[in-house]
Amino acid sequence: MPKRILIIDDEPDICAYLCAALEDEGYQARAMGQDEDLAGALNSDMPDLIVLDVMMPVRSGVSLYKELKSVPRFSGIPVIIISGMSPKAELIGTGFTALTGDPSIPPPEAVMEKPLVLDALFKLIRDLTD
Amino acid sequence: MKAIGPNLSPLEMVTLMPDIRDLTTWIKESLFDAVPMGIAVIDQDFNLVLANPAFEEMFGPWKGRKCYSVYKGRETECPLCKGSAAFSDGKPHINEEEGYDRHGRLTRYIKHTIPVTDQQGKVTYLVEISTDITETERIKKERELLFDLVPCAIVILDRNLNIVRANKRFRETFGDREGGFCFEAFKDARAECPDCPARRTFADGKMHQAHSVTRDVFGNRVDLQVTTVPMGITEGDFEHVMELAVDITQTLMLEDELKIAHAIMEAMIAASIDGIIAVDEAHHVTIFNPAARDLFGIPITHRVSREELAGMLPADFLEKVAGEPNHVFLPDTEVKNLSGETVPVRLVGMRLGLGERRLGMAFSVQDMRGIKKLEKEKLDAERLAAVGQTVAGLAHGVKNLITGLEGGMYMLSSGVKSGKVDRLVQGMDMLERNIARISLFVREFLAFSKGREIRVAPGDPVSVAREVVELYAEKARQENIELSLLAEEAIAPANMDREGMHESLTNIVGNAIDACRMSEHRNTCKVVVRVYERDNEIVYEVTDNGVGMDYEVKKKVFTNFFTTKGTGGTGLGLLTTKKIVTEHGGRIEFVSEPGKGSTFRILLPRARLPKAPAPAE
């Protein structure tokens, strides 16, 4: 059973790119649409890992992340946060707490900066889904 | 008529004789009564037997009275009767007496007592002649008082420069020096001073002056202004000189202090880096320090006339300062230097006066060229910093674009490898699109960093907002967004770069409309544009109830190439807006709440608006 990966990013090009690359790597990848709501997307097709862009309009990546981690059914899904804007320091430890404004929210399993290096991404996904 | 004397001939004598006869008769009969001195005759029992009218005038009624009663108001003989001495020794006496006049007032008089002897040589009567010296005594006493009370030390010197007499002041200051030499007292010297004024007065009989320095009895230094005058009743003949010494120590000290204070003040004025100018009541220039000369470009040899000064200062400034009791402060004005060039300055002017007296005006001029330069540099630096931040934030925009390009390349190569044509198509698409975005990005960024020269002119602040609202009216209508403008009636014209403000407002209003479009309740979205003036600041306010911004977005809004508009835009919009607003001396504020909406505010303090260039002549 190929692992299922859910991509959440506002840039359609990035979604297409990652989906194609992950498929080639043997994963089942899909991107979440702008208008889809998180619960709906997860309930219909529970992924094994989520790749989340933290800087997005409308629903910010942070609020989505908080939603993810506050629902027990979803909180176990490993999340890789990708970001083109924030330096890594802001996404881990106290930086992340400042970001979420809620110390009870655990930090993500991994953080990656854009532009993504595919091999590194694949390795991370392997480690987190095994 | 010739006088009777020894040189007369017998004939002359005879001719004159009847006069002599008359004279002798007159002397015998009338002299006694005519003499203005009191004459009285007393017998051995001190009875007043005879007295003239002058005596009665002096001492009052005397007939049948004793001498001691009339002279002294006594009932009995005076214990020390000086008169009786003449009775016994038969010699004339002169005494100074004190008695009471007819008014009962104390009188001083000189009494000459002349004995009258009979044929046997016995003194039968005494003739007493009294001269009232009360007035004389009074004048003498006054003179003595004056001598001692006068506020200068006085000594009387003889021809050897010995001090014959000294007044109280002298004695108090220099001690008891009578008999000593004046140079010992006044100069603490052993010998005559070479320029002794007393000597000179003795020589020419004229007044002389000199300055001498000595020590008083306490050892303190004393500066004296010495004046010598001849003391004599007859012209040219005098044995004494009066030397008056006025203590000018205090005066000299004050003069000295004044000199020092003046010197310090002069030094400070000369050293001041600000220009200091002073004029008198007629506007003639009295002070024009080196800093002022520098600022106005006036060579040291050139005296600034009042016309020149009036021409260099702002129009009516002199009049304004003269009419204002407090100081007049112009924080940001211009003056003209001698060559007619304008210099930005800070100018303060105030009236000078001492009580009721008007003393003219003083001005302080501070050269603002350096500060202006710094301000411009600061603005440049801020722009540079904005660009710098931009460069740092370039990462985001570029990262996405690079990822897009990488994605495109991946699609192409995997399409080629797998033969999946749709991947090839998608890949080409991605490459094309992202390359276009990069081009746009680079162009906009170059335009931004190059900056546009702002063109400032006075304009109506409200009209710019109106134009922008009209621009978006159609689009808003299409999106079912309510777009409105609320502007205050009377906002005075302001100096602005119209194009720049237009662009700024376009960015902000555009963002607001986009926020509405992205919002969940997009059909009830409103964008309100307000223009008003508060606290001397012109304010443009754009409020929307669209998506709002959360913490992450708020942080990034101005600092880098952030765009929330997906594939459109490069994010430079807000950054450009910030730059334009900064150039107007203003600032941008915003508040935003996710889901509730945002308010952007551009605040332009009137005092910081850029200056419009002078109209071409």
mmCIF file of C-alpha atoms in Angstrom, chain B residues 186-522:
data_model
loop_
_atom_site.group_PDB
_atom_site.id
_atom_site.type_symbol
_atom_site.label_atom_id
_atom_site.label_comp_id
_atom_site.label_asym_id
_atom_site.label_seq_id
_atom_site.Cartn_x
_atom_site.Cartn_y
_atom_site.Cartn_z
ATOM 1 C CA PHE B 186 49.151 108.208 50.337
ATOM 2 C CA LYS B 187 51.796 106.130 48.686
ATOM 3 C CA ASP B 188 53.698 104.442 51.452
ATOM 4 C CA ALA B 189 56.769 105.971 49.869
ATOM 5 C CA ARG B 190 60.015 107.256 51.289
ATOM 6 C CA ALA B 191 60.322 110.250 49.113
ATOM 7 C CA GLU B 192 58.279 112.656 47.077
ATOM 8 C CA CYS B 193 56.483 111.146 44.107
ATOM 9 C CA PRO B 194 57.950 112.295 40.817
ATOM 10 C CA ASP B 195 54.572 113.455 39.546
ATOM 11 C CA CYS B 196 53.302 114.869 42.813
ATOM 12 C CA PRO B 197 50.181 116.901 42.118
ATOM 13 C CA ALA B 198 50.607 118.916 45.314
ATOM 14 C CA ARG B 199 54.023 120.025 44.148
ATOM 15 C CA ARG B 200 52.579 121.077 40.845
ATOM 16 C CA THR B 201 49.824 123.021 42.540
ATOM 17 C CA PHE B 202 52.360 124.718 44.766
ATOM 18 C CA ALA B 203 54.271 125.603 41.605
ATOM 19 C CA ASP B 204 51.503 126.962 39.417
ATOM 20 C CA GLY B 205 48.620 127.608 41.795
ATOM 21 C CA LYS B 206 46.300 125.462 39.669
ATOM 22 C CA MET B 207 44.274 122.342 40.389
ATOM 23 C CA HIS B 208 45.973 119.009 39.600
ATOM 24 C CA GLN B 209 44.977 115.395 39.626
ATOM 25 C CA ALA B 210 46.680 112.046 39.891
ATOM 26 C CA HIS B 211 45.908 108.370 40.451
ATOM 27 C CA SER B 212 47.660 106.777 43.405
ATOM 28 C CA VAL B 213 47.699 103.286 44.831
ATOM 29 C CA THR B 214 48.351 102.598 48.503
ATOM 30 C CA ARG B 215 47.272 100.474 51.441
ATOM 31 C CA ASP B 216 44.857 101.388 54.199
ATOM 32 C CA VAL B 217 45.313 100.688 57.915
ATOM 33 C CA PHE B 218 43.969 97.160 57.366
ATOM 34 C CA GLY B 219 46.472 96.479 54.661
ATOM 35 C CA ASN B 220 43.898 96.437 51.861
ATOM 36 C CA ARG B 221 44.791 97.923 48.519
ATOM 37 C CA VAL B 222 43.192 101.288 47.929
ATOM 38 C CA ASP B 223 42.998 103.134 44.614
ATOM 39 C CA LEU B 224 42.677 106.891 44.959
ATOM 40 C CA GLN B 225 41.836 109.701 42.629
ATOM 41 C CA VAL B 226 43.825 112.603 44.145
ATOM 42 C CA THR B 227 43.028 116.283 43.517
ATOM 43 C CA THR B 228 45.117 119.177 44.828
ATOM 44 C CA VAL B 229 43.915 122.750 45.102
ATOM 45 C CA PRO B 230 45.660 125.839 46.426
ATOM 46 C CA MET B 231 44.364 127.165 49.713
ATOM 47 C CA GLY B 232 44.632 130.896 49.875
ATOM 48 C CA ILE B 233 42.530 133.918 50.218
ATOM 49 C CA THR B 234 44.524 136.202 48.056
ATOM 50 C CA GLU B 235 45.255 135.366 44.483
ATOM 51 C CA GLY B 236 48.664 133.830 43.927
ATOM 52 C CA ASP B 237 49.683 133.807 47.540
ATOM 53 C CA PHE B 238 49.183 130.653 49.515
ATOM 54 C CA GLU B 239 51.082 128.568 51.945
ATOM 55 C CA HIS B 240 48.932 125.472 51.907
ATOM 56 C CA VAL B 241 47.450 123.044 49.472
ATOM 57 C CA MET B 242 44.351 120.998 50.090
ATOM 58 C CA GLU B 243 44.613 117.443 48.836
ATOM 59 C CA LEU B 244 41.397 115.486 48.323
ATOM 60 C CA ALA B 245 41.577 111.768 47.757
ATOM 61 C CA VAL B 246 38.495 109.895 46.510
ATOM 62 C CA ASP B 247 38.457 106.135 46.984
ATOM 63 C CA ILE B 248 37.903 104.627 43.565
ATOM 64 C CA THR B 249 38.835 101.075 44.512
ATOM 65 C CA GLN B 250 35.218 99.847 44.177
ATOM 66 C CA THR B 251 34.752 101.666 40.915
ATOM 67 C CA LEU B 252 37.927 100.207 39.478
ATOM 68 C CA MET B 253 36.924 96.762 40.657
ATOM 69 C CA LEU B 254 33.525 97.062 39.012
ATOM 70 C CA GLU B 255 35.139 98.369 35.862
ATOM 71 C CA ASP B 256 37.431 95.393 35.911
ATOM 72 C CA GLU B 257 34.585 92.948 36.441
ATOM 73 C CA LEU B 258 32.699 94.590 33.636
ATOM 74 C CA LYS B 259 35.717 94.312 31.369
ATOM 75 C CA ILE B 260 36.069 90.642 32.194
ATOM 76 C CA ALA B 261 32.365 89.924 31.697
ATOM 77 C CA HIS B 262 32.474 91.800 28.447
ATOM 78 C CA ALA B 263 35.553 89.925 27.292
ATOM 79 C CA ILE B 264 33.947 86.587 28.117
ATOM 80 C CA MET B 265 30.775 87.536 26.309
ATOM 81 C CA GLU B 266 32.699 88.720 23.282
ATOM 82 C CA ALA B 267 34.651 85.480 23.220
ATOM 83 C CA MET B 268 31.491 83.436 23.430
ATOM 84 C CA ILE B 269 29.821 85.382 20.677
ATOM 85 C CA ALA B 270 32.894 85.069 18.510
ATOM 86 C CA ALA B 271 33.211 81.341 19.160
ATOM 87 C CA SER B 272 29.551 80.475 18.735
ATOM 88 C CA ILE B 273 28.826 78.118 15.876
ATOM 89 C CA ASP B 274 25.466 79.745 15.394
ATOM 90 C CA GLY B 275 25.295 83.142 13.795
ATOM 91 C CA ILE B 276 24.653 85.929 16.296
ATOM 92 C CA ILE B 277 23.491 89.317 15.064
ATOM 93 C CA ALA B 278 22.457 92.363 17.043
ATOM 94 C CA VAL B 279 21.057 95.692 15.934
ATOM 95 C CA ASP B 280 20.371 98.905 17.817
ATOM 96 C CA GLU B 281 17.041 100.709 17.905
ATOM 97 C CA ALA B 282 17.689 102.235 14.484
ATOM 98 C CA HIS B 283 18.423 98.751 13.030
ATOM 99 C CA HIS B 284 22.112 99.510 12.601
ATOM 100 C CA VAL B 285 24.169 96.351 12.982
ATOM 101 C CA THR B 286 26.115 96.251 16.265
ATOM 102 C CA ILE B 287 27.078 92.578 16.391
ATOM 103 C CA PHE B 288 27.737 90.232 13.470
ATOM 104 C CA ASN B 289 29.778 87.294 14.667
ATOM 105 C CA PRO B 290 32.114 85.125 12.546
ATOM 106 C CA ALA B 291 29.543 82.337 12.274
ATOM 107 C CA ALA B 292 27.045 84.794 10.840
ATOM 108 C CA ARG B 293 29.641 86.070 8.395
ATOM 109 C CA ASP B 294 30.253 82.508 7.320
ATOM 110 C CA LEU B 295 26.604 81.755 6.846
ATOM 111 C CA PHE B 296 25.829 84.926 4.938
ATOM 112 C CA GLY B 297 29.066 84.878 3.003
ATOM 113 C CA ILE B 298 30.220 88.281 4.222
ATOM 114 C CA PRO B 299 33.953 89.017 4.220
ATOM 115 C CA ILE B 300 35.459 90.316 7.413
ATOM 116 C CA THR B 301 36.154 93.710 5.921
ATOM 117 C CA HIS B 302 32.581 94.291 4.855
ATOM 118 C CA ARG B 303 30.346 96.197 7.282
ATOM 119 C CA VAL B 304 26.791 95.009 7.022
ATOM 120 C CA SER B 305 24.415 97.893 6.534
ATOM 121 C CA ARG B 306 20.913 97.764 7.885
ATOM 122 C CA GLU B 307 19.485 97.696 4.375
ATOM 123 C CA GLU B 308 21.631 94.679 3.567
ATOM 124 C CA LEU B 309 20.492 92.934 6.722
ATOM 125 C CA ALA B 310 16.823 93.604 6.015
ATOM 126 C CA GLY B 311 17.329 92.196 2.542
ATOM 127 C CA MET B 312 18.963 89.029 3.822
ATOM 128 C CA LEU B 313 16.435 88.181 6.514
ATOM 129 C CA PRO B 314 12.928 86.969 5.647
ATOM 130 C CA ALA B 315 10.541 89.745 4.649
ATOM 131 C CA ASP B 316 9.077 91.669 7.591
ATOM 132 C CA PHE B 317 11.080 89.655 10.091
ATOM 133 C CA LEU B 318 12.674 92.731 11.682
ATOM 134 C CA GLU B 319 9.290 94.400 12.067
ATOM 135 C CA LYS B 320 7.801 91.241 13.503
ATOM 136 C CA VAL B 321 10.503 90.904 16.131
ATOM 137 C CA ALA B 322 10.282 94.589 17.047
ATOM 138 C CA GLY B 323 6.568 94.264 17.600
ATOM 139 C CA GLU B 324 6.654 91.085 19.639
ATOM 140 C CA PRO B 325 7.361 91.161 23.407
ATOM 141 C CA ASN B 326 8.469 87.527 23.374
ATOM 142 C CA HIS B 327 10.929 85.954 21.002
ATOM 143 C CA VAL B 328 9.972 85.056 17.454
ATOM 144 C CA PHE B 329 10.968 81.554 16.415
ATOM 145 C CA LEU B 330 11.041 80.335 12.812
ATOM 146 C CA PRO B 331 12.128 76.673 12.934
ATOM 147 C CA ASP B 332 12.311 76.175 9.210
ATOM 148 C CA THR B 333 12.851 79.244 7.080
ATOM 149 C CA GLU B 334 15.242 80.715 4.561
ATOM 150 C CA VAL B 335 17.620 83.623 4.422
ATOM 151 C CA LYS B 336 19.507 85.081 1.505
ATOM 152 C CA ASN B 337 23.263 85.359 1.626
ATOM 153 C CA LEU B 338 25.180 88.255 0.187
ATOM 154 C CA SER B 339 25.229 86.645 -3.259
ATOM 155 C CA GLY B 340 21.468 86.231 -3.215
ATOM 156 C CA GLU B 341 21.447 82.464 -2.685
ATOM 157 C CA THR B 342 18.947 81.017 -0.255
ATOM 158 C CA VAL B 343 20.141 79.182 2.822
ATOM 159 C CA PRO B 344 17.801 77.045 4.945
ATOM 160 C CA VAL B 345 18.032 78.197 8.555
ATOM 161 C CA ARG B 346 16.465 78.145 11.952
ATOM 162 C CA LEU B 347 15.929 81.727 13.059
ATOM 163 C CA VAL B 348 15.211 83.259 16.472
ATOM 164 C CA GLY B 349 14.772 86.969 17.074
ATOM 165 C CA MET B 350 14.006 88.983 20.173
ATOM 166 C CA ARG B 351 13.760 92.507 21.448
ATOM 167 C CA LEU B 352 16.436 93.691 23.841
ATOM 168 C CA GLY B 353 15.643 96.026 26.659
ATOM 169 C CA LEU B 354 16.540 97.083 30.146
ATOM 170 C CA GLY B 355 13.411 97.921 32.067
ATOM 171 C CA GLU B 356 11.703 100.557 30.011
ATOM 172 C CA ARG B 357 14.720 101.183 27.832
ATOM 173 C CA ARG B 358 14.742 99.624 24.388
ATOM 174 C CA LEU B 359 18.156 98.453 23.328
ATOM 175 C CA GLY B 360 17.507 97.030 19.903
ATOM 176 C CA MET B 361 17.183 93.397 18.789
ATOM 177 C CA ALA B 362 19.241 90.238 18.742
ATOM 178 C CA PHE B 363 19.050 87.232 16.421
ATOM 179 C CA SER B 364 20.370 83.723 16.377
ATOM 180 C CA VAL B 365 20.729 81.988 13.041
ATOM 181 C CA GLN B 366 21.352 78.274 12.774
ATOM 182 C CA ASP B 367 22.564 76.899 9.495
ATOM 183 C CA MET B 368 20.272 74.021 8.549
ATOM 184 C CA ARG B 369 22.139 72.914 5.465
ATOM 185 C CA GLY B 370 23.927 70.219 7.406
ATOM 186 C CA ILE B 371 20.695 69.042 8.984
ATOM 187 C CA LYS B 372 18.861 69.116 5.694
ATOM 188 C CA LYS B 373 21.626 67.059 4.203
ATOM 189 C CA LEU B 374 21.343 64.575 7.052
ATOM 190 C CA GLU B 375 17.586 64.425 6.586
ATOM 191 C CA LYS B 376 18.010 63.645 2.957
ATOM 192 C CA GLU B 377 20.652 61.076 3.754
ATOM 193 C CA LYS B 378 18.310 59.567 6.295
ATOM 194 C CA LEU B 379 15.571 59.343 3.732
ATOM 195 C CA ASP B 380 17.990 57.778 1.304
ATOM 196 C CA ALA B 381 19.142 55.396 3.986
ATOM 197 C CA GLU B 382 15.577 54.461 4.798
ATOM 198 C CA ARG B 383 14.931 53.761 1.176
ATOM 199 C CA LEU B 384 18.102 51.796 1.035
ATOM 200 C CA ALA B 385 17.089 49.927 4.137
ATOM 201 C CA ALA B 386 13.740 49.236 2.579
ATOM 202 C CA VAL B 387 15.569 47.968 -0.432
ATOM 203 C CA GLY B 388 17.873 46.022 1.833
ATOM 204 C CA GLN B 389 14.971 44.453 3.618
ATOM 205 C CA THR B 390 13.559 43.870 0.237
ATOM 206 C CA VAL B 391 16.693 42.131 -0.867
ATOM 207 C CA ALA B 392 16.541 39.952 2.217
ATOM 208 C CA GLY B 393 12.915 39.272 1.609
ATOM 209 C CA LEU B 394 13.603 38.651 -2.014
ATOM 210 C CA ALA B 395 14.097 35.103 -0.878
ATOM 211 C CA HIS B 396 10.445 34.352 -0.624
ATOM 212 C CA GLY B 397 9.409 35.633 -3.953
ATOM 213 C CA VAL B 398 12.422 34.131 -5.599
ATOM 214 C CA LYS B 399 12.083 30.830 -3.780
ATOM 215 C CA ASN B 400 8.614 30.289 -5.039
ATOM 216 C CA LEU B 401 9.659 31.229 -8.535
ATOM 217 C CA ILE B 402 12.651 28.947 -8.400
ATOM 218 C CA THR B 403 10.495 26.152 -7.100
ATOM 219 C CA GLY B 404 8.135 26.844 -9.930
ATOM 220 C CA LEU B 405 11.010 26.628 -12.398
ATOM 221 C CA GLU B 406 12.355 23.514 -10.745
ATOM 222 C CA GLY B 407 8.895 22.052 -10.921
ATOM 223 C CA GLY B 408 8.673 22.871 -14.576
ATOM 224 C CA MET B 409 12.035 21.271 -15.246
ATOM 225 C CA TYR B 410 11.053 18.215 -13.252
ATOM 226 C CA MET B 411 7.852 17.849 -15.206
ATOM 227 C CA LEU B 412 9.699 18.186 -18.494
ATOM 228 C CA SER B 413 12.391 15.704 -17.647
ATOM 229 C CA SER B 414 10.057 13.165 -16.035
ATOM 230 C CA GLY B 415 7.706 13.617 -18.948
ATOM 231 C CA VAL B 416 10.525 12.851 -21.341
ATOM 232 C CA LYS B 417 11.614 9.861 -19.244
ATOM 233 C CA SER B 418 8.176 8.397 -18.766
ATOM 234 C CA GLY B 419 6.743 9.514 -22.036
ATOM 235 C CA LYS B 420 3.851 11.177 -20.243
ATOM 236 C CA VAL B 421 2.940 13.980 -22.635
ATOM 237 C CA ASP B 422 0.638 15.790 -20.229
ATOM 238 C CA ARG B 423 3.611 16.208 -17.948
ATOM 239 C CA LEU B 424 5.566 17.730 -20.801
ATOM 240 C CA VAL B 425 2.766 20.169 -21.448
ATOM 241 C CA GLN B 426 2.390 20.989 -17.786
ATOM 242 C CA GLY B 427 6.131 21.418 -17.452
ATOM 243 C CA MET B 428 6.381 23.837 -20.360
ATOM 244 C CA ASP B 429 3.486 25.737 -18.937
ATOM 245 C CA MET B 430 5.101 26.031 -15.554
ATOM 246 C CA LEU B 431 8.381 27.161 -17.057
ATOM 247 C CA GLU B 432 6.741 29.784 -19.216
ATOM 248 C CA ARG B 433 4.640 31.113 -16.425
ATOM 249 C CA ASN B 434 7.372 31.338 -13.884
ATOM 250 C CA ILE B 435 9.838 32.845 -16.291
ATOM 251 C CA ALA B 436 7.267 35.526 -17.013
ATOM 252 C CA ARG B 437 6.872 36.073 -13.325
ATOM 253 C CA ILE B 438 10.593 36.406 -12.889
ATOM 254 C CA SER B 439 10.729 38.999 -15.638
ATOM 255 C CA LEU B 440 7.986 41.005 -14.055
ATOM 256 C CA PHE B 441 9.629 40.606 -10.715
ATOM 257 C CA VAL B 442 12.978 41.853 -11.909
ATOM 258 C CA ARG B 443 11.467 44.778 -13.737
ATOM 259 C CA GLU B 444 9.388 45.880 -10.805
ATOM 260 C CA PHE B 445 12.231 45.455 -8.425
ATOM 261 C CA LEU B 446 14.579 47.461 -10.609
ATOM 262 C CA ALA B 447 11.969 50.183 -10.874
ATOM 263 C CA PHE B 448 11.541 50.156 -7.146
ATOM 264 C CA SER B 449 15.205 50.322 -6.297
ATOM 265 C CA LYS B 450 15.885 53.029 -8.829
ATOM 266 C CA GLY B 451 13.108 55.004 -7.315
ATOM 267 C CA ARG B 452 11.149 57.703 -8.972
ATOM 268 C CA GLU B 453 11.975 61.351 -8.399
ATOM 269 C CA ILE B 454 9.089 62.713 -6.463
ATOM 270 C CA ARG B 455 7.460 65.712 -8.023
ATOM 271 C CA VAL B 456 5.914 67.890 -5.388
ATOM 272 C CA ALA B 457 3.178 70.395 -5.984
ATOM 273 C CA PRO B 458 0.336 71.776 -3.891
ATOM 274 C CA GLY B 459 -2.811 69.790 -4.443
ATOM 275 C CA ASP B 460 -6.157 68.827 -3.016
ATOM 276 C CA PRO B 461 -5.673 65.729 -0.833
ATOM 277 C CA VAL B 462 -9.266 64.586 -1.275
ATOM 278 C CA SER B 463 -9.214 64.570 -5.048
ATOM 279 C CA VAL B 464 -6.501 61.899 -5.178
ATOM 280 C CA ALA B 465 -8.633 59.589 -3.057
ATOM 281 C CA ARG B 466 -11.643 60.324 -5.203
ATOM 282 C CA GLU B 467 -9.732 59.346 -8.358
ATOM 283 C CA VAL B 468 -8.626 56.024 -6.882
ATOM 284 C CA VAL B 469 -12.132 55.173 -5.691
ATOM 285 C CA GLU B 470 -13.465 55.919 -9.152
ATOM 286 C CA LEU B 471 -10.753 53.708 -10.611
ATOM 287 C CA TYR B 472 -11.901 50.701 -8.590
ATOM 288 C CA ALA B 473 -15.607 51.480 -8.729
ATOM 289 C CA GLU B 474 -16.331 49.141 -11.630
ATOM 290 C CA LYS B 475 -14.260 46.249 -10.288
ATOM 291 C CA ALA B 476 -15.836 46.577 -6.865
ATOM 292 C CA ARG B 477 -19.270 46.545 -8.395
ATOM 293 C CA GLN B 478 -18.425 43.387 -10.306
ATOM 294 C CA GLU B 479 -17.295 41.692 -7.127
ATOM 295 C CA ASN B 480 -20.325 42.894 -5.211
ATOM 296 C CA ILE B 481 -18.125 44.909 -2.927
ATOM 297 C CA GLU B 482 -19.432 48.160 -1.535
ATOM 298 C CA LEU B 483 -16.776 50.786 -2.127
ATOM 299 C CA SER B 484 -17.325 54.287 -0.729
ATOM 300 C CA LEU B 485 -15.492 57.515 -0.047
ATOM 301 C CA LEU B 486 -16.034 59.653 3.061
ATOM 302 C CA ALA B 487 -14.058 62.865 2.909
ATOM 303 C CA GLU B 488 -13.981 65.952 5.115
ATOM 304 C CA GLU B 489 -15.208 69.121 3.517
ATOM 305 C CA ALA B 490 -12.427 71.569 3.875
ATOM 306 C CA ILE B 491 -8.968 70.093 3.877
ATOM 307 C CA ALA B 492 -6.461 72.747 2.920
ATOM 308 C CA PRO B 493 -4.200 72.052 -0.042
ATOM 309 C CA ALA B 494 -0.985 70.209 0.727
ATOM 310 C CA ASN B 495 2.329 69.641 -0.997
ATOM 311 C CA MET B 496 2.288 66.134 -2.486
ATOM 312 C CA ASP B 497 3.673 63.996 -5.243
ATOM 313 C CA ARG B 498 0.295 63.370 -6.771
ATOM 314 C CA GLU B 499 1.340 60.383 -8.818
ATOM 315 C CA GLY B 500 3.017 58.805 -5.831
ATOM 316 C CA MET B 501 0.032 59.268 -3.541
ATOM 317 C CA HIS B 502 -2.181 57.926 -6.297
ATOM 318 C CA GLU B 503 -0.055 54.798 -6.527
ATOM 319 C CA SER B 504 -0.022 54.392 -2.752
ATOM 320 C CA LEU B 505 -3.754 54.640 -2.440
ATOM 321 C CA THR B 506 -4.217 52.351 -5.416
ATOM 322 C CA ASN B 507 -2.129 49.710 -3.671
ATOM 323 C CA ILE B 508 -3.984 49.960 -0.417
ATOM 324 C CA VAL B 509 -7.459 50.120 -1.892
ATOM 325 C CA GLY B 510 -6.534 47.273 -4.241
ATOM 326 C CA ASN B 511 -5.412 45.180 -1.275
ATOM 327 C CA ALA B 512 -8.624 45.935 0.546
ATOM 328 C CA ILE B 513 -10.673 44.825 -2.417
ATOM 329 C CA ASP B 514 -8.622 41.637 -2.712
ATOM 330 C CA ALA B 515 -9.111 40.970 0.969
ATOM 331 C CA CYS B 516 -12.813 41.235 0.373
ATOM 332 C CA ARG B 517 -12.642 38.914 -2.609
ATOM 333 C CA MET B 518 -10.802 36.303 -0.583
ATOM 334 C CA SER B 519 -13.186 36.642 2.266
ATOM 335 C CA GLU B 520 -15.838 34.107 3.133
ATOM 336 C CA HIS B 521 -18.587 36.665 3.321
ATOM 337 C CA ARG B 522 -17.639 38.325 0.102
#
